[in-house]
Coordinates of C-alpha atoms and ligand atoms in Angstrom, one line a residue:
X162 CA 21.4 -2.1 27.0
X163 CA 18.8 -1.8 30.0
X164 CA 19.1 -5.2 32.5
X165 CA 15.8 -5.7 31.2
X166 CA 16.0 -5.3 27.6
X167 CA 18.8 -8.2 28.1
X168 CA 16.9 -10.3 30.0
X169 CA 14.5 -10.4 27.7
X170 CA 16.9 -11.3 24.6
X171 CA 18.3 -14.4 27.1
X172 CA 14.4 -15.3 27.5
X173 CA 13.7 -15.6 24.5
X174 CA 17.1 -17.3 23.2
X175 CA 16.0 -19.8 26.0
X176 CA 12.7 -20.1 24.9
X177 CA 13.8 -20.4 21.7
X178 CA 16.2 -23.1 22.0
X179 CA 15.2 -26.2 20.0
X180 CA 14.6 -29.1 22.1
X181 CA 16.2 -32.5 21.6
X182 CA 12.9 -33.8 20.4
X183 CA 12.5 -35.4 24.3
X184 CA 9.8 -32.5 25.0
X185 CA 12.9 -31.3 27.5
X186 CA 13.5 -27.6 26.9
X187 CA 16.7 -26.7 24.5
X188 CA 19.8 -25.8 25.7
X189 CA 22.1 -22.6 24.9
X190 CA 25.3 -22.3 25.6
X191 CA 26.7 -19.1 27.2
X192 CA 29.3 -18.4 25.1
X193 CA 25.9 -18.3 22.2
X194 CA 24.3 -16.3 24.5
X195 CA 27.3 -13.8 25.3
X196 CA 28.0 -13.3 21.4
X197 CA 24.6 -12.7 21.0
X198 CA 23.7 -10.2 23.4
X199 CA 27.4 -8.7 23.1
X200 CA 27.9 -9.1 26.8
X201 CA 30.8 -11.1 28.8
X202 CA 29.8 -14.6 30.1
X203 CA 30.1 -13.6 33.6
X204 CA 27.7 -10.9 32.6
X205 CA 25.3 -13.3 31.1
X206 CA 25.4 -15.6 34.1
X207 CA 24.5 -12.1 36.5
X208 CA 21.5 -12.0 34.5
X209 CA 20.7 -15.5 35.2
X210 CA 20.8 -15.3 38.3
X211 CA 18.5 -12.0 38.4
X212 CA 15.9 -14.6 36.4
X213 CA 16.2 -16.7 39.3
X214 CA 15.3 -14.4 41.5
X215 CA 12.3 -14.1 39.7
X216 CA 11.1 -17.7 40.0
X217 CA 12.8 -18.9 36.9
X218 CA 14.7 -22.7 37.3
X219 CA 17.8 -22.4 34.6
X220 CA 19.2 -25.0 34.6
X221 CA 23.0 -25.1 34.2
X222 CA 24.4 -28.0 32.5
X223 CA 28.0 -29.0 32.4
X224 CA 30.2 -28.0 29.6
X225 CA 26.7 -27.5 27.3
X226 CA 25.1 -24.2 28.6
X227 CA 21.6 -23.1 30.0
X228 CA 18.3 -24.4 29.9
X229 CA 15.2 -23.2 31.4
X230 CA 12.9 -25.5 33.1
X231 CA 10.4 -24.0 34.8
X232 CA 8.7 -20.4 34.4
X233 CA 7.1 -18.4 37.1
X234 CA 2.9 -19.0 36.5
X235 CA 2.0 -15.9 37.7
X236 CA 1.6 -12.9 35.8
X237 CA 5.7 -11.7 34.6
X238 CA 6.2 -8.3 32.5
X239 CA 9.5 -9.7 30.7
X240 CA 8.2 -13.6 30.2
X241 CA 4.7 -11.8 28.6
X242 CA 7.3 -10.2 26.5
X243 CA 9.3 -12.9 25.6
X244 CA 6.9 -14.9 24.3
X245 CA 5.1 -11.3 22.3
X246 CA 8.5 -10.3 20.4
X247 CA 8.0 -6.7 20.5
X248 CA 9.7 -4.8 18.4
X249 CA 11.9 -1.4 20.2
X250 CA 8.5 0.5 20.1
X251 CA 5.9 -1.7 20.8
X252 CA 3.6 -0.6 23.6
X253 CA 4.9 -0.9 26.8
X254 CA 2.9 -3.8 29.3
X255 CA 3.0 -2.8 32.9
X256 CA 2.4 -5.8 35.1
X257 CA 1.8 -5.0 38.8
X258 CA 1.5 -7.0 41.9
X259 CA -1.5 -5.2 43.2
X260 CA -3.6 -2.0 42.7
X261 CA -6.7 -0.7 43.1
X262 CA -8.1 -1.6 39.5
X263 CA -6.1 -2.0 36.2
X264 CA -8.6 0.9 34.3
X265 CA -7.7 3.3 37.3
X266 CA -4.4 2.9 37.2
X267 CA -4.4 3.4 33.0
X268 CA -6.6 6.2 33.4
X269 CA -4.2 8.2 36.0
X270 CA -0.8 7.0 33.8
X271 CA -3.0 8.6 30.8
X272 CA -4.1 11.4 32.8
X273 CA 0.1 12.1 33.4
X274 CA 1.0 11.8 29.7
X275 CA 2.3 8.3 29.1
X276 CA 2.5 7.6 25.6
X277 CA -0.1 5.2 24.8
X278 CA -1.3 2.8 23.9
X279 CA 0.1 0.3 26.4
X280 CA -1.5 -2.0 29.2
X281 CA -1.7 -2.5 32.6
X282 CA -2.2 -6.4 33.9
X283 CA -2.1 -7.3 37.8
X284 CA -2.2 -9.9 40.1
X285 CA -4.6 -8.8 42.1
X286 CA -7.4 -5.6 42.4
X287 CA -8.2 -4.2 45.3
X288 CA -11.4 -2.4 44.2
X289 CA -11.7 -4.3 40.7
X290 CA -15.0 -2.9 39.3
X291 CA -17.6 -3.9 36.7
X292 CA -20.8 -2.4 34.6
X293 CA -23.1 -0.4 37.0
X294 CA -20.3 0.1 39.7
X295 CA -20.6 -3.7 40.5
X296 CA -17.4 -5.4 42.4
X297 CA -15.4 -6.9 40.0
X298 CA -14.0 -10.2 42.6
X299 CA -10.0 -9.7 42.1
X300 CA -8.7 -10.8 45.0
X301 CA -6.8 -14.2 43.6
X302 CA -3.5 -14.3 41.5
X303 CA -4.1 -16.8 38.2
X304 CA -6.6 -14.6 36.3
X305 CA -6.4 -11.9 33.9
X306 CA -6.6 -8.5 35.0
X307 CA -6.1 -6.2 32.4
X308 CA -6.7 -2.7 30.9
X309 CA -5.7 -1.1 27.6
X310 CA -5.1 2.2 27.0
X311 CA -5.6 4.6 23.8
X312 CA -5.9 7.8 22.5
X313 CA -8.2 7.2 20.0
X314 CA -9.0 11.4 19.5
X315 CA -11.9 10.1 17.3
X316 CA -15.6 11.3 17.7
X317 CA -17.8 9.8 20.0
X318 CA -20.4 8.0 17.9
X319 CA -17.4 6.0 16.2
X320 CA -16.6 4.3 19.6
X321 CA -20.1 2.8 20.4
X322 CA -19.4 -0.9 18.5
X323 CA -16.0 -0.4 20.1
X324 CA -16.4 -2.8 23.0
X325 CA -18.7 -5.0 20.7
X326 CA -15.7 -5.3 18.6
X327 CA -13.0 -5.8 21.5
X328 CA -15.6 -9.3 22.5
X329 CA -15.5 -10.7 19.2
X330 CA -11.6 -10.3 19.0
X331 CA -11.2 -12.0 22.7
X332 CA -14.0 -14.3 21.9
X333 CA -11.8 -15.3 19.0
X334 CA -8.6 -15.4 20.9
X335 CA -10.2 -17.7 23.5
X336 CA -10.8 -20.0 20.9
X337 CA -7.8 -20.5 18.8
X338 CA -6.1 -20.7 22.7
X339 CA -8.2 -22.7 24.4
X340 CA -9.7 -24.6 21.2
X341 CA -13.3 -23.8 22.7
X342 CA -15.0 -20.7 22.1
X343 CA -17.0 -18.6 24.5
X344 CA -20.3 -16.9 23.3
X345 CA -20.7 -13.1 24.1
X346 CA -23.8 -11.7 25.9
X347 CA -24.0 -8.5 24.5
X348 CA -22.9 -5.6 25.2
X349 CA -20.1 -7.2 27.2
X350 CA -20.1 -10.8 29.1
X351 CA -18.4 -13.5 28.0
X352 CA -19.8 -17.1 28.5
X353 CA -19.3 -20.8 28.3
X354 CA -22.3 -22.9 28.7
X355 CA -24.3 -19.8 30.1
X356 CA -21.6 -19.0 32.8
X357 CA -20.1 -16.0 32.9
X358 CA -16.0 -16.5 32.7
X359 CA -15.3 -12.7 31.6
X360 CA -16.3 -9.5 31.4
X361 CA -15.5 -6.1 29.7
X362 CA -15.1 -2.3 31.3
X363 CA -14.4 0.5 28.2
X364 CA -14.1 4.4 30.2
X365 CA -13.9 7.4 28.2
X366 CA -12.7 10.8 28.7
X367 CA -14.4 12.8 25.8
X368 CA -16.1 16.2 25.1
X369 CA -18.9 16.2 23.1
X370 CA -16.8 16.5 19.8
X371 CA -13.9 14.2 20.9
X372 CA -13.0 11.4 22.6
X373 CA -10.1 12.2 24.6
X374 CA -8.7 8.9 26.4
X375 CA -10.3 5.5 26.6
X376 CA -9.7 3.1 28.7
X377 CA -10.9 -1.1 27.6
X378 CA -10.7 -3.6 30.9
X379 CA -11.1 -7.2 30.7
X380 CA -11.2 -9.5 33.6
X381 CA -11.2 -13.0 32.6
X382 CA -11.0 -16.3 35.0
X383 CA -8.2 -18.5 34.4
X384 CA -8.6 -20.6 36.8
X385 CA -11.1 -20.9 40.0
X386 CA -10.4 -19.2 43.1
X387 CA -8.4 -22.4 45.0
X388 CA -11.0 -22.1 47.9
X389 CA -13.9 -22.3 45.2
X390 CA -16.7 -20.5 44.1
X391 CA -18.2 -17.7 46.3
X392 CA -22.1 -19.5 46.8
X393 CA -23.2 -16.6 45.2
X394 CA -20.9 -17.5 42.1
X395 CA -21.0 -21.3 42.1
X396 CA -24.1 -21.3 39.4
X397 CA -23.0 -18.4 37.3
X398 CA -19.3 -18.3 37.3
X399 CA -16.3 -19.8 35.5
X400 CA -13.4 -20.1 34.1
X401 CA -10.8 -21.1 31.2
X402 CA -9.3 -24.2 33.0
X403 CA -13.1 -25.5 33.9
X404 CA -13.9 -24.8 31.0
X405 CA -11.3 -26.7 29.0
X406 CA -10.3 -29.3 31.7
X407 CA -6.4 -27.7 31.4
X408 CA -4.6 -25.3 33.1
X409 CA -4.3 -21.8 31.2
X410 CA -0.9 -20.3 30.5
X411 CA -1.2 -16.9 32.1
X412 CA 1.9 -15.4 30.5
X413 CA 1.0 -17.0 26.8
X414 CA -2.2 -16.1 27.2
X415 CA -1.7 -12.5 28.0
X416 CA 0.9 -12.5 25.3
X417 CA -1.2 -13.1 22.8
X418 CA -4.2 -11.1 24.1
X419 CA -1.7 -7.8 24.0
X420 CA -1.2 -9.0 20.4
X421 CA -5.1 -9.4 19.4
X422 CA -6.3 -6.2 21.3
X423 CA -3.7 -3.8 19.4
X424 CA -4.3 -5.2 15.8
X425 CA -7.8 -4.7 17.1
X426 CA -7.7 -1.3 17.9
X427 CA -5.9 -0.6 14.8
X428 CA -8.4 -2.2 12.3
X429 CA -11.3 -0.3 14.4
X430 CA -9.5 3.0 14.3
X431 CA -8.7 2.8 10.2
X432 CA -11.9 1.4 10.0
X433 CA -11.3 -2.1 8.0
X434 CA -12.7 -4.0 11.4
X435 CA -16.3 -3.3 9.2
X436 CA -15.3 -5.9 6.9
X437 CA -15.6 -8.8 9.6
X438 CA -17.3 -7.7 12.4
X439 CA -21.1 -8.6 11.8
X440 CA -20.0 -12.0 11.0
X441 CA -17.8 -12.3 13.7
X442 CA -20.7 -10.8 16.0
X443 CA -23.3 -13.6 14.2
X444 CA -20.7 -16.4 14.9
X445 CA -20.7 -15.4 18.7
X446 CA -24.0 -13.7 19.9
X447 CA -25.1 -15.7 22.3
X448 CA -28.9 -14.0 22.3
X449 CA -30.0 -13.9 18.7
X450 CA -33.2 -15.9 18.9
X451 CA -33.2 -16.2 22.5
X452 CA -36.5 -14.4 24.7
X453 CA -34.8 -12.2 27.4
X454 CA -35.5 -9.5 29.5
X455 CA -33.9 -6.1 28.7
X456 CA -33.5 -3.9 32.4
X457 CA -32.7 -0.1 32.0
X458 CA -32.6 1.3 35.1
X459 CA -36.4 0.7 36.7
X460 CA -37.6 -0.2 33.3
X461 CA -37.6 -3.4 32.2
X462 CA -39.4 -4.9 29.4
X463 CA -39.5 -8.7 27.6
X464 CA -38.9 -9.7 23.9
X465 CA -37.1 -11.8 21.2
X466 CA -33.6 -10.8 20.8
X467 CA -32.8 -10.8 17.1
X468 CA -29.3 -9.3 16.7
X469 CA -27.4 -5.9 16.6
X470 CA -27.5 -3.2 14.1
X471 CA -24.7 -1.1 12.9
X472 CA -24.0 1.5 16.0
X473 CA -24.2 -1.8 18.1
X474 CA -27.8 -1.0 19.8
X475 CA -29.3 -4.4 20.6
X476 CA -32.4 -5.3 18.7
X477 CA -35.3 -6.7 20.5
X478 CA -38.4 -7.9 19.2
X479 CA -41.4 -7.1 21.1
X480 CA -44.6 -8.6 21.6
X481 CA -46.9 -6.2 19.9
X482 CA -44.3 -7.5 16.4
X483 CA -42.5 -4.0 16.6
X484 CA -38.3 -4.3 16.8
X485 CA -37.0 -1.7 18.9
X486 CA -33.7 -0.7 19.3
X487 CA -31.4 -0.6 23.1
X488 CA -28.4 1.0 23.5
X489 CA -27.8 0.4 26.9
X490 CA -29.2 -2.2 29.3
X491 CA -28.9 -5.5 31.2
X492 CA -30.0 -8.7 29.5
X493 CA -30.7 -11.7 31.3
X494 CA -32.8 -15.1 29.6
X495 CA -36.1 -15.3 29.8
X496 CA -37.0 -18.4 31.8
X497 CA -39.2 -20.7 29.1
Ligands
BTN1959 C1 -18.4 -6.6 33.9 O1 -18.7 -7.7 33.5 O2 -19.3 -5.9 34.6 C2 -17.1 -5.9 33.5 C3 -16.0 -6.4 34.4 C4 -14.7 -5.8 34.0 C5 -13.6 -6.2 35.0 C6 -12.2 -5.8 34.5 S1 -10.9 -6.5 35.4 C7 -9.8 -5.4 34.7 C8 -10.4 -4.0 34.7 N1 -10.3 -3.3 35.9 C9 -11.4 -3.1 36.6 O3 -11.6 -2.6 37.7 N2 -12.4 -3.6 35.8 C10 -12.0 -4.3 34.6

């Protein structure tokens, strides 16, 4: 067994461990964990100490065994893991310290032949990017930088509600998580309270009869940067933990966002997404009814939003009474 695959198995006994009822974490002993991971003690105690190194407390209790009492609360590959039970062929999560942007880096592991899917998450993004070649601000540990990567070798015109779809599903997720739901901005900002706390990045690789690789990003703020808001920002940003008034479990969190983007992606690909998706997108659309302003390059033009239709193209009422339809385009309100 890899050092990591047995780390992982001692996590999650630890994590496991039923507590005494006190809230205090549970304990295991090591002969337990030794007969479980078929491993001598002294084995099981070199793994510990591994942990340790990688900001884990274990505790080590007399005569009763292990418990774990604190967790590192920055982003960890094997912790993520732990808490995501993944099977021997679940999709590998790749968590790096820094890089240039999570979608780069899945696009070049895709453009080497890693088996996908599987994700990339970091700390921190050097050249983090958003919609229209915009800086994507990645420069503090505590949020969620993350891509996913597929092969989806579908045609085109059945990825345009993809990223539609992806909003709902972390729109969703947000909720049951954080027990407060963001709205979505179509095509691809998430808000609270008309700030902006995420945002969404899909990249294809496609001919014009296939789509070859594709690449979904999602940034999302955790937590504010600890030296504030950029001025620029203070008005239009925030995050989870503002937003709430608690702190945001990275490691959970991105567990269970590996978990929702993957069942996801497999109910858009076999298609039975359809059966949920315009109510989910009704539950969450943040513009039907709203007057905004719809900017396509130099054109920009004013109306009533009033929904989406069914390739995902953003219907906007117009003055003269006609509804046109946008696939592409920045919205922003309307002042009243
Ligand atoms: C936007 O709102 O314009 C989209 C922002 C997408 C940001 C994420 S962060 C993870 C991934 N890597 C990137 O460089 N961008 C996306």
């Amino acid at each position: 067994m890899s050092a990591q695959r047995s780390e992982l198995l001692i996590l999650q006994s630890l994590l496991d461990a039923p507590s005494a009822g006190d809230g205090s974490p549970g304990i295991v002993s090591g002969t337990t964990l030794a007969n479980a991971l078929g491993m001598s003690r002294v084995a099981i105690w070199q793994h510990l100490e591994k942990l340790r190194e990688q900001g884990f407390t274990i505790e080590s209790l007399h005569a009763r065994g292990y418990r774990l009492a604190a967790r590192p609360a920055t982003l960890h590959a094997t912790l993520i893991d732990a808490y995501r039970h993944p099977g021997p062929d679940a999709p590998r999560i790749h968590v790096l310290d820094t890089v240039d942007s999570t979608n780069d880096e899945a696009s070049r592991r895709l453009a080497a032949g890693q088996p996908a899917p599987f994700a990339v998450l970091a700390r921190r993004q050097e050249k983090g990017r958003g919609r229209f070649g915009r800086v994507w601000q990645s420069a503090t540990d505590g949020n969620l930088y993350s891509s996913f990567a597929f092969r989806p070798d579908v045609e085109p015109a059945r990825m345009q509600t993809f990223t539609l779809w992806m909003g709902v599903n972390i729109c969703a997720l947000v909720a049951s998580f954080c027990r407060t739901a963001p709205g979505i901005k179509w095509p691809n900002d998430l808000l609270f309270d008309g700030r902006k706390a995420g945002g969404m990045l899909t990249e294809a690789r496609m001919d014009a009869d296939r789509i070859h690789d594709l690449v979904f990003g999602l940034g999302l703020n955790l937590t504010p940067p600890p030296q504030g808001w950029h001025p620029e920002l203070v008005t239009v940003a925030t995050s989870l933990s503002e937003h709430t008034g608690r702190p945001v479990d990275a490691n959970k969190f991105a567990a269970a966002l590996v978990g929702r983007v993957l069942d996801a992606y497999a109910k858009f690909l076999d298609g039975s997404y359809q059966k949920t998706f315009a109510d989910l997108w009704n539950g969450y659309d943040l513009l039907r009814g709203r007057a905004i302003t719809l900017l396509q390059g130099t054109r920009s033009l004013s109306g009533t939003a009033v929904g989406i239709d069914d390739e995902g193209s953003l219907l906007v009422r117009l003055a003269n009474g006609h509804t046109d339809r946008f696939r592409a385009g920045e919205v922003t309100f309307s002042k009243k």
